[in-house]
mmCIF file of C-alpha atoms in Angstrom:
data_model
loop_
_atom_site.group_PDB
_atom_site.id
_atom_site.type_symbol
_atom_site.label_atom_id
_atom_site.label_comp_id
_atom_site.label_asym_id
_atom_site.label_seq_id
_atom_site.Cartn_x
_atom_site.Cartn_y
_atom_site.Cartn_z
ATOM 1 C CA MET A 1 -72.398 -149.661 63.283
ATOM 2 C CA GLN A 2 -70.099 -147.221 61.863
ATOM 3 C CA GLN A 3 -68.796 -144.382 64.111
ATOM 4 C CA ARG A 4 -69.402 -141.071 62.718
ATOM 5 C CA HIS A 5 -68.181 -137.600 64.131
ATOM 6 C CA GLU A 6 -70.633 -135.084 62.811
ATOM 7 C CA VAL A 7 -72.572 -134.572 65.972
ATOM 8 C CA SER A 8 -70.315 -133.056 68.678
ATOM 9 C CA HIS A 9 -70.617 -133.702 72.611
ATOM 10 C CA GLY A 10 -72.131 -130.437 73.240
ATOM 11 C CA GLU A 11 -74.872 -130.962 70.609
ATOM 12 C CA LEU A 12 -75.690 -134.220 72.104
ATOM 13 C CA PHE A 13 -76.042 -132.692 75.582
ATOM 14 C CA ARG A 14 -78.134 -129.932 74.090
ATOM 15 C CA GLY A 15 -80.209 -132.188 72.101
ATOM 16 C CA PHE A 16 -81.077 -134.618 74.825
ATOM 17 C CA ASN A 17 -81.644 -131.840 77.292
ATOM 18 C CA LYS A 18 -84.364 -130.561 75.045
ATOM 19 C CA ILE A 19 -85.820 -133.985 74.516
ATOM 20 C CA ALA A 20 -86.017 -134.282 78.327
ATOM 21 C CA LEU A 21 -87.824 -131.191 78.757
ATOM 22 C CA SER A 22 -90.154 -131.080 75.901
ATOM 23 C CA GLY A 23 -92.091 -134.082 77.182
ATOM 24 C CA PHE A 24 -94.277 -134.831 80.064
ATOM 25 C CA GLY A 25 -94.951 -138.291 81.208
ATOM 26 C CA GLY A 26 -92.439 -139.973 78.961
ATOM 27 C CA VAL A 27 -90.498 -138.304 76.088
ATOM 28 C CA MET A 28 -90.061 -141.127 73.355
ATOM 29 C CA SER A 29 -92.423 -139.396 70.749
ATOM 30 C CA TRP A 30 -90.445 -135.959 71.176
ATOM 31 C CA ALA A 31 -87.085 -137.915 70.784
ATOM 32 C CA ARG A 32 -87.997 -138.870 67.179
ATOM 33 C CA GLN A 33 -89.096 -135.512 66.319
ATOM 34 C CA THR A 34 -85.893 -133.897 67.496
ATOM 35 C CA VAL A 35 -83.322 -136.509 66.409
ATOM 36 C CA VAL A 36 -84.803 -137.155 62.889
ATOM 37 C CA GLU A 37 -86.874 -134.086 61.845
ATOM 38 C CA GLU A 38 -85.338 -131.174 63.672
ATOM 39 C CA ARG A 39 -81.678 -131.924 63.902
ATOM 40 C CA GLY A 40 -81.314 -134.671 61.147
ATOM 41 C CA TRP A 41 -78.939 -136.713 63.242
ATOM 42 C CA LEU A 42 -80.399 -140.063 61.989
ATOM 43 C CA SER A 43 -82.540 -140.975 59.053
ATOM 44 C CA SER A 44 -86.122 -142.222 59.679
ATOM 45 C CA GLU A 45 -84.998 -145.840 59.044
ATOM 46 C CA GLU A 46 -81.836 -145.603 61.224
ATOM 47 C CA PHE A 47 -84.076 -144.267 63.997
ATOM 48 C CA THR A 48 -86.597 -147.100 63.655
ATOM 49 C CA SER A 49 -83.769 -149.603 63.870
ATOM 50 C CA LEU A 50 -82.366 -148.041 66.797
ATOM 51 C CA PHE A 51 -85.727 -147.756 68.441
ATOM 52 C CA GLY A 52 -86.294 -151.356 67.881
ATOM 53 C CA LEU A 53 -82.956 -152.103 69.738
ATOM 54 C CA CYS A 54 -84.023 -149.823 72.662
ATOM 55 C CA GLN A 55 -87.187 -151.656 73.037
ATOM 56 C CA PHE A 56 -85.621 -155.114 72.630
ATOM 57 C CA MET A 57 -83.062 -154.467 75.406
ATOM 58 C CA PRO A 58 -84.105 -154.056 79.048
ATOM 59 C CA GLY A 59 -83.926 -150.691 80.685
ATOM 60 C CA PRO A 60 -85.732 -147.475 80.483
ATOM 61 C CA ASN A 61 -86.235 -146.890 76.643
ATOM 62 C CA THR A 62 -85.390 -143.117 76.367
ATOM 63 C CA LEU A 63 -82.078 -143.661 78.369
ATOM 64 C CA ASN A 64 -81.349 -146.601 76.138
ATOM 65 C CA LEU A 65 -81.890 -144.376 73.177
ATOM 66 C CA ALA A 66 -79.489 -141.845 74.587
ATOM 67 C CA VAL A 67 -76.707 -144.346 74.974
ATOM 68 C CA CYS A 68 -77.140 -145.752 71.498
ATOM 69 C CA ILE A 69 -77.120 -142.262 69.726
ATOM 70 C CA GLY A 70 -74.399 -140.921 71.947
ATOM 71 C CA ALA A 71 -72.222 -143.825 71.540
ATOM 72 C CA ARG A 72 -72.902 -143.817 67.745
ATOM 73 C CA PHE A 73 -71.397 -140.364 67.299
ATOM 74 C CA GLN A 74 -68.926 -140.026 70.047
ATOM 75 C CA GLY A 75 -68.245 -143.423 71.563
ATOM 76 C CA ALA A 76 -68.408 -144.001 75.356
ATOM 77 C CA THR A 77 -68.092 -140.360 76.272
ATOM 78 C CA GLY A 78 -70.930 -139.430 73.766
ATOM 79 C CA ALA A 79 -73.005 -141.958 75.557
ATOM 80 C CA LEU A 80 -72.356 -140.297 78.916
ATOM 81 C CA VAL A 81 -72.824 -136.945 77.797
ATOM 82 C CA SER A 82 -76.169 -137.969 76.249
ATOM 83 C CA LEU A 83 -77.439 -139.631 79.430
ATOM 84 C CA PHE A 84 -76.379 -136.401 81.368
ATOM 85 C CA GLY A 85 -78.103 -134.202 79.105
ATOM 86 C CA LEU A 86 -81.229 -136.423 79.222
ATOM 87 C CA LEU A 87 -81.269 -136.553 83.172
ATOM 88 C CA CYS A 88 -79.502 -133.577 84.838
ATOM 89 C CA VAL A 89 -82.481 -131.041 84.677
ATOM 90 C CA PRO A 90 -85.164 -133.541 85.267
ATOM 91 C CA PHE A 91 -83.206 -134.676 88.221
ATOM 92 C CA LEU A 92 -82.959 -131.200 89.657
ATOM 93 C CA ILE A 93 -86.748 -130.679 88.902
ATOM 94 C CA ILE A 94 -87.856 -133.960 90.486
ATOM 95 C CA VAL A 95 -85.691 -133.366 93.620
ATOM 96 C CA CYS A 96 -87.238 -129.963 93.995
ATOM 97 C CA PHE A 97 -90.655 -131.320 93.710
ATOM 98 C CA GLY A 98 -89.839 -134.212 96.106
ATOM 99 C CA ALA A 99 -88.698 -131.525 98.587
ATOM 100 C CA LEU A 100 -91.919 -129.485 98.233
ATOM 101 C CA TYR A 101 -93.924 -132.816 98.631
ATOM 102 C CA GLY A 102 -91.905 -133.735 101.776
ATOM 103 C CA GLU A 103 -92.790 -130.084 103.105
ATOM 104 C CA PHE A 104 -96.451 -129.664 102.057
ATOM 105 C CA GLY A 105 -97.596 -133.140 101.203
ATOM 106 C CA GLU A 106 -99.714 -133.427 104.141
ATOM 107 C CA ILE A 107 -101.820 -130.374 103.258
ATOM 108 C CA PRO A 108 -105.348 -131.726 102.227
ATOM 109 C CA ALA A 109 -105.546 -129.584 98.895
ATOM 110 C CA VAL A 110 -102.058 -131.019 97.825
ATOM 111 C CA GLN A 111 -103.239 -134.533 98.552
ATOM 112 C CA ALA A 112 -106.573 -133.887 96.620
ATOM 113 C CA MET A 113 -104.751 -132.615 93.617
ATOM 114 C CA LEU A 114 -102.236 -135.528 93.502
ATOM 115 C CA ARG A 115 -105.021 -137.824 93.955
ATOM 116 C CA GLY A 116 -106.638 -136.384 90.777
ATOM 117 C CA ILE A 117 -103.334 -136.586 88.874
ATOM 118 C CA ALA A 118 -102.797 -139.937 90.038
ATOM 119 C CA ALA A 119 -106.079 -141.189 88.758
ATOM 120 C CA VAL A 120 -105.428 -139.844 85.414
ATOM 121 C CA ALA A 121 -101.848 -141.241 85.532
ATOM 122 C CA ALA A 122 -103.474 -144.772 86.130
ATOM 123 C CA GLY A 123 -105.525 -144.354 83.224
ATOM 124 C CA LEU A 124 -102.779 -143.297 80.914
ATOM 125 C CA MET A 125 -101.173 -146.649 81.866
ATOM 126 C CA LEU A 126 -104.028 -148.762 81.446
ATOM 127 C CA ALA A 127 -104.700 -147.352 77.978
ATOM 128 C CA MET A 128 -101.101 -147.914 76.952
ATOM 129 C CA GLY A 129 -101.411 -151.436 78.121
ATOM 130 C CA LEU A 130 -104.645 -151.760 76.141
ATOM 131 C CA ARG A 131 -103.132 -150.312 73.010
ATOM 132 C CA MET A 132 -100.163 -152.621 73.305
ATOM 133 C CA ALA A 133 -102.529 -155.645 73.808
ATOM 134 C CA ALA A 134 -104.526 -154.627 70.654
ATOM 135 C CA ASP A 135 -101.273 -154.992 68.773
ATOM 136 C CA LEU A 136 -100.998 -158.432 69.839
ATOM 137 C CA ALA A 137 -104.557 -159.373 69.172
ATOM 138 C CA ARG A 138 -103.434 -161.656 66.225
ATOM 139 C CA ARG A 139 -101.990 -163.972 68.822
ATOM 140 C CA PRO A 140 -104.573 -164.243 71.661
ATOM 141 C CA LEU A 141 -103.089 -167.124 73.133
ATOM 142 C CA LEU A 142 -99.990 -165.066 74.150
ATOM 143 C CA LEU A 143 -102.284 -162.744 75.962
ATOM 144 C CA VAL A 144 -102.729 -165.379 78.688
ATOM 145 C CA PHE A 145 -99.294 -164.606 79.790
ATOM 146 C CA SER A 146 -100.382 -160.991 80.234
ATOM 147 C CA ALA A 147 -103.127 -162.132 82.268
ATOM 148 C CA LEU A 148 -100.930 -164.510 84.423
ATOM 149 C CA ILE A 149 -98.374 -161.910 85.193
ATOM 150 C CA LEU A 150 -101.019 -159.322 86.078
ATOM 151 C CA VAL A 151 -102.519 -161.661 88.499
ATOM 152 C CA GLY A 152 -99.305 -162.640 89.882
ATOM 153 C CA VAL A 153 -97.961 -158.950 90.396
ATOM 154 C CA VAL A 154 -101.268 -157.375 91.448
ATOM 155 C CA PHE A 155 -103.257 -159.904 93.421
ATOM 156 C CA LEU A 156 -100.600 -162.222 94.753
ATOM 157 C CA GLY A 157 -97.892 -159.794 95.084
ATOM 158 C CA TRP A 158 -95.172 -162.087 93.818
ATOM 159 C CA PRO A 159 -91.607 -160.855 93.063
ATOM 160 C CA LEU A 160 -91.030 -159.768 89.589
ATOM 161 C CA PRO A 161 -87.723 -161.578 89.144
ATOM 162 C CA ALA A 162 -89.414 -164.911 89.996
ATOM 163 C CA LEU A 163 -92.388 -164.275 87.919
ATOM 164 C CA MET A 164 -90.224 -163.396 84.690
ATOM 165 C CA ALA A 165 -87.936 -166.342 85.307
ATOM 166 C CA GLY A 166 -91.106 -168.619 85.359
ATOM 167 C CA LEU A 167 -93.042 -167.079 82.598
ATOM 168 C CA ALA A 168 -90.576 -165.569 79.931
ATOM 169 C CA PRO A 169 -89.399 -169.019 78.888
ATOM 170 C CA LEU A 170 -92.965 -170.435 78.516
ATOM 171 C CA SER A 171 -94.152 -167.407 76.566
ATOM 172 C CA MET A 172 -90.998 -167.480 74.218
ATOM 173 C CA TRP A 173 -91.533 -171.164 73.768
ATOM 174 C CA LEU A 174 -95.113 -170.398 72.609
ATOM 175 C CA ALA A 175 -93.958 -167.539 70.477
ATOM 176 C CA ALA A 176 -91.088 -169.801 68.948
ATOM 177 C CA ARG A 177 -93.796 -172.505 68.117
ATOM 178 C CA ARG A 178 -96.057 -170.099 66.288
ATOM 179 C CA TYR A 179 -92.987 -168.384 64.742
ATOM 180 C CA LEU A 180 -91.571 -171.856 63.320
ATOM 181 C CA ARG A 181 -95.003 -172.694 61.764
ATOM 182 C CA GLY A 182 -94.857 -169.283 60.265
ATOM 183 C CA SER A 183 -98.205 -168.045 61.284
ATOM 184 C CA MET B 1 -77.960 -153.268 105.290
ATOM 185 C CA SER B 2 -77.931 -149.586 104.836
ATOM 186 C CA VAL B 3 -80.885 -147.902 102.824
ATOM 187 C CA ILE B 4 -78.437 -146.596 100.169
ATOM 188 C CA VAL B 5 -77.033 -150.169 99.469
ATOM 189 C CA GLU B 6 -80.559 -151.603 99.501
ATOM 190 C CA ILE B 7 -81.823 -148.982 96.991
ATOM 191 C CA THR B 8 -78.633 -149.505 94.659
ATOM 192 C CA VAL B 9 -78.940 -153.331 94.543
ATOM 193 C CA ARG B 10 -82.774 -153.419 94.309
ATOM 194 C CA PHE B 11 -82.956 -150.719 91.467
ATOM 195 C CA ALA B 12 -79.964 -151.982 89.564
ATOM 196 C CA MET B 13 -81.849 -155.409 89.362
ATOM 197 C CA LEU B 14 -84.983 -153.556 88.247
ATOM 198 C CA SER B 15 -82.945 -151.840 85.451
ATOM 199 C CA LEU B 16 -82.029 -155.071 84.007
ATOM 200 C CA LEU B 17 -85.628 -156.442 84.203
ATOM 201 C CA ALA B 18 -87.327 -153.398 82.732
ATOM 202 C CA PHE B 19 -88.125 -155.133 79.258
ATOM 203 C CA GLY B 20 -90.514 -152.696 77.473
ATOM 204 C CA GLY B 21 -89.358 -149.557 79.656
ATOM 205 C CA ALA B 22 -89.623 -148.147 83.021
ATOM 206 C CA SER B 23 -93.451 -148.490 83.400
ATOM 207 C CA THR B 24 -93.045 -152.455 83.305
ATOM 208 C CA VAL B 25 -91.102 -152.329 86.680
ATOM 209 C CA LEU B 26 -93.479 -149.915 88.489
ATOM 210 C CA PRO B 27 -95.285 -152.667 90.260
ATOM 211 C CA GLU B 28 -92.061 -154.224 91.552
ATOM 212 C CA LEU B 29 -90.835 -150.735 92.558
ATOM 213 C CA HIS B 30 -94.228 -150.526 94.476
ATOM 214 C CA ARG B 31 -93.843 -153.967 96.076
ATOM 215 C CA LEU B 32 -90.372 -153.118 97.265
ATOM 216 C CA ALA B 33 -91.086 -149.511 98.589
ATOM 217 C CA VAL B 34 -94.520 -150.228 100.037
ATOM 218 C CA GLU B 35 -94.837 -153.874 100.841
ATOM 219 C CA SER B 36 -91.498 -155.357 101.670
ATOM 220 C CA HIS B 37 -89.542 -152.157 103.044
ATOM 221 C CA HIS B 38 -92.327 -150.075 104.347
ATOM 222 C CA TRP B 39 -90.578 -147.006 103.136
ATOM 223 C CA MET B 40 -93.951 -145.331 102.204
ATOM 224 C CA SER B 41 -97.746 -145.921 102.206
ATOM 225 C CA ASP B 42 -99.740 -146.994 99.155
ATOM 226 C CA ALA B 43 -101.107 -143.388 98.961
ATOM 227 C CA THR B 44 -97.675 -141.797 99.100
ATOM 228 C CA PHE B 45 -96.420 -144.051 96.327
ATOM 229 C CA ALA B 46 -99.390 -142.983 94.179
ATOM 230 C CA HIS B 47 -98.509 -139.375 94.899
ATOM 231 C CA LEU B 48 -94.836 -139.872 93.872
ATOM 232 C CA VAL B 49 -96.218 -141.447 90.523
ATOM 233 C CA ALA B 50 -98.427 -138.475 90.115
ATOM 234 C CA ILE B 51 -95.513 -136.034 90.635
ATOM 235 C CA SER B 52 -93.288 -137.791 88.217
ATOM 236 C CA GLN B 53 -95.846 -137.784 85.553
ATOM 237 C CA ALA B 54 -96.690 -134.157 85.900
ATOM 238 C CA THR B 55 -93.095 -133.068 85.634
ATOM 239 C CA PRO B 56 -91.059 -133.020 82.451
ATOM 240 C CA GLY B 57 -88.445 -135.821 81.804
ATOM 241 C CA PRO B 58 -88.192 -139.422 81.197
ATOM 242 C CA ASN B 59 -90.575 -141.917 82.889
ATOM 243 C CA SER B 60 -87.677 -143.551 84.811
ATOM 244 C CA ILE B 61 -87.240 -140.237 86.786
ATOM 245 C CA ILE B 62 -89.972 -141.938 89.337
ATOM 246 C CA PHE B 63 -86.825 -144.131 90.594
ATOM 247 C CA THR B 64 -84.913 -140.783 91.434
ATOM 248 C CA LEU B 65 -88.034 -139.494 93.235
ATOM 249 C CA VAL B 66 -88.526 -142.620 95.321
ATOM 250 C CA GLY B 67 -84.777 -142.630 96.176
ATOM 251 C CA TRP B 68 -85.158 -138.884 97.315
ATOM 252 C CA HIS B 69 -88.165 -139.582 99.387
ATOM 253 C CA VAL B 70 -86.416 -142.456 101.057
ATOM 254 C CA ALA B 71 -83.050 -141.173 101.652
ATOM 255 C CA GLY B 72 -82.608 -137.611 100.552
ATOM 256 C CA LEU B 73 -79.773 -136.488 98.052
ATOM 257 C CA ALA B 74 -77.754 -139.638 98.512
ATOM 258 C CA GLY B 75 -80.784 -141.679 97.828
ATOM 259 C CA ALA B 76 -81.795 -139.722 94.648
ATOM 260 C CA LEU B 77 -78.275 -140.049 93.318
ATOM 261 C CA ALA B 78 -77.932 -143.764 94.198
ATOM 262 C CA ALA B 79 -81.372 -144.486 92.676
ATOM 263 C CA THR B 80 -80.448 -142.569 89.373
ATOM 264 C CA LEU B 81 -77.251 -144.293 89.037
ATOM 265 C CA ALA B 82 -78.612 -147.721 89.896
ATOM 266 C CA MET B 83 -81.478 -147.406 87.384
ATOM 267 C CA CYS B 84 -79.226 -146.247 84.371
ATOM 268 C CA ALA B 85 -76.018 -147.881 84.846
ATOM 269 C CA PRO B 86 -76.706 -151.585 84.286
ATOM 270 C CA SER B 87 -78.984 -151.456 81.380
ATOM 271 C CA SER B 88 -76.867 -148.706 79.780
ATOM 272 C CA LEU B 89 -73.803 -150.753 79.907
ATOM 273 C CA LEU B 90 -75.712 -153.777 78.597
ATOM 274 C CA ILE B 91 -76.926 -151.883 75.590
ATOM 275 C CA PHE B 92 -73.593 -150.259 75.055
ATOM 276 C CA ILE B 93 -71.930 -153.659 74.783
ATOM 277 C CA PHE B 94 -74.703 -155.117 72.732
ATOM 278 C CA MET B 95 -75.506 -152.521 70.147
ATOM 279 C CA ARG B 96 -72.640 -153.489 67.875
ATOM 280 C CA PHE B 97 -74.338 -156.850 67.452
ATOM 281 C CA TRP B 98 -77.776 -155.332 66.517
ATOM 282 C CA ASP B 99 -77.314 -155.412 62.827
ATOM 283 C CA LYS B 100 -76.636 -159.126 63.048
ATOM 284 C CA ILE B 101 -79.539 -160.103 65.225
ATOM 285 C CA ARG B 102 -82.126 -157.724 63.917
ATOM 286 C CA GLY B 103 -84.789 -159.386 61.719
ATOM 287 C CA THR B 104 -83.493 -162.974 62.517
ATOM 288 C CA ARG B 105 -85.605 -165.640 64.035
ATOM 289 C CA TRP B 106 -84.175 -165.198 67.490
ATOM 290 C CA HIS B 107 -85.038 -161.498 67.416
ATOM 291 C CA GLY B 108 -88.697 -162.300 66.539
ATOM 292 C CA ILE B 109 -89.065 -164.994 69.102
ATOM 293 C CA ILE B 110 -87.603 -163.021 71.896
ATOM 294 C CA GLN B 111 -89.576 -159.911 71.137
ATOM 295 C CA THR B 112 -92.908 -161.848 70.618
ATOM 296 C CA GLY B 113 -92.347 -163.737 73.832
ATOM 297 C CA ILE B 114 -91.443 -160.590 75.891
ATOM 298 C CA ALA B 115 -94.472 -158.536 74.602
ATOM 299 C CA PRO B 116 -97.314 -160.236 76.435
ATOM 300 C CA LEU B 117 -95.441 -159.910 79.621
ATOM 301 C CA ALA B 118 -94.783 -156.238 79.191
ATOM 302 C CA ILE B 119 -98.366 -155.836 78.420
ATOM 303 C CA GLY B 120 -99.427 -157.397 81.702
ATOM 304 C CA LEU B 121 -96.858 -155.238 83.556
ATOM 305 C CA VAL B 122 -98.180 -152.011 82.093
ATOM 306 C CA LEU B 123 -101.725 -153.020 82.996
ATOM 307 C CA ALA B 124 -100.483 -153.899 86.435
ATOM 308 C CA SER B 125 -98.983 -150.606 86.943
ATOM 309 C CA GLY B 126 -102.151 -148.821 86.168
ATOM 310 C CA CYS B 127 -104.107 -151.171 88.554
ATOM 311 C CA ILE B 128 -101.720 -150.711 91.436
ATOM 312 C CA ILE B 129 -101.906 -146.843 91.013
ATOM 313 C CA THR B 130 -105.663 -146.975 91.052
ATOM 314 C CA ARG B 131 -105.635 -148.875 94.179
ATOM 315 C CA GLY B 132 -103.212 -146.305 95.971
ATOM 316 C CA ALA B 133 -105.319 -143.471 94.601
ATOM 317 C CA ASP B 134 -107.811 -144.245 97.311
ATOM 318 C CA GLY B 135 -110.326 -146.275 95.283
ATOM 319 C CA SER B 136 -113.310 -143.811 95.667
ATOM 320 C CA TRP B 137 -115.956 -143.896 92.886
ATOM 321 C CA GLY B 138 -114.899 -140.453 91.854
ATOM 322 C CA THR B 139 -111.080 -141.375 91.173
ATOM 323 C CA ARG B 140 -112.291 -144.644 89.438
ATOM 324 C CA ALA B 141 -114.633 -142.818 87.180
ATOM 325 C CA LEU B 142 -111.697 -140.421 86.311
ATOM 326 C CA THR B 143 -109.353 -143.203 85.551
ATOM 327 C CA ALA B 144 -111.934 -144.811 83.245
ATOM 328 C CA ALA B 145 -112.846 -141.629 81.644
ATOM 329 C CA THR B 146 -108.899 -141.267 81.035
ATOM 330 C CA VAL B 147 -108.681 -144.529 79.334
ATOM 331 C CA LEU B 148 -111.609 -143.889 76.943
ATOM 332 C CA THR B 149 -110.319 -140.464 76.125
ATOM 333 C CA VAL B 150 -106.733 -141.715 75.296
ATOM 334 C CA LEU B 151 -107.971 -144.591 73.283
ATOM 335 C CA ASN B 152 -110.389 -142.337 71.242
ATOM 336 C CA SER B 153 -108.487 -139.059 70.613
ATOM 337 C CA ARG B 154 -104.945 -137.776 70.242
ATOM 338 C CA LEU B 155 -105.180 -135.292 73.051
ATOM 339 C CA ASN B 156 -101.865 -134.379 74.637
ATOM 340 C CA PRO B 157 -101.898 -136.326 78.067
ATOM 341 C CA LEU B 158 -100.753 -133.007 79.744
ATOM 342 C CA TRP B 159 -104.161 -131.612 79.210
ATOM 343 C CA LEU B 160 -105.646 -134.712 81.008
ATOM 344 C CA ILE B 161 -103.147 -134.365 83.911
ATOM 345 C CA GLY B 162 -104.335 -130.819 84.191
ATOM 346 C CA VAL B 163 -107.941 -131.686 84.184
ATOM 347 C CA GLY B 164 -107.213 -134.444 86.956
ATOM 348 C CA ALA B 165 -105.342 -131.767 89.145
ATOM 349 C CA LEU B 166 -108.328 -129.371 88.945
ATOM 350 C CA LEU B 167 -110.902 -132.105 89.603
ATOM 351 C CA GLY B 168 -108.836 -133.192 92.563
ATOM 352 C CA LEU B 169 -108.528 -129.582 93.824
ATOM 353 C CA ALA B 170 -112.298 -129.073 93.418
ATOM 354 C CA GLY B 171 -112.854 -132.067 95.662
ATOM 355 C CA LEU B 172 -114.722 -134.052 92.952
ATOM 356 C CA VAL B 173 -112.634 -137.015 93.085
#
């Protein structure tokens, strides 16, 4: 990818700081709006390509995006500044809330409120998983692997590294067979 | 092994396993924090996830919060660094090859092969938090209502989180 220099370190920091603070429970949808529509750092196609890369590679998606965009404009220091912009204020906020929880977490009203939020958070995750599963509905056989890893993690409590090492090659093999047949 | 070293090593591993984002390694974070190290109870883990969802920032900030809860400021810093450094370094090196790999058969095979595992893990995250949120019928009904609302509308999740907080405070779940 060509390195360009029209976005400075300061702009990267401010941009990612804004992205981090405008989203609750994940910020990816805000990232596109800020980077493409508001600031015009990337075209829509460039963003889609980079987003594909960030989903393809392991690691938190938004952090990956900060590294890619920062590096694209300002190299390694750009990547660092973007990560810092994304994480420093959320870090301070979450540490404050962590301290409050340590102090007041035992109070029944606090526990009740967090129980309600946790129930909603669980629902948000289940809904996201179901949406992702719907995207894969054309290849239902692959969803067997979703079920296997779900059972392994939730009911058997097996460690993730072992489950991934066992299931990912099989899942990719199945994906490859269908891929080569062109279906 | 000191707890800081333990956090650093374990979370760095999770950073490299998080195919599909931070939510996919939440179950493993739960296994480490609750089951193998007994750093916190099931309910506390669910509370920390709730806090991380209700504050602004990337999803991955839950690692920072777990680090803080276990070992204070040093724990929070170690957790944050361990969660970002390995995957960031990897993608920084890999991104220059992306244009060559994108759209090839290998890209398709790996992406299609990983997708069902990411789906299973995101669903597992939801199940584990449901379990930690004490499992009364009220909380289960709220979780189910959230799923239905999200799948059938484009409401900002922040509203749902607010409703969850109020129902909790009112003692209804």
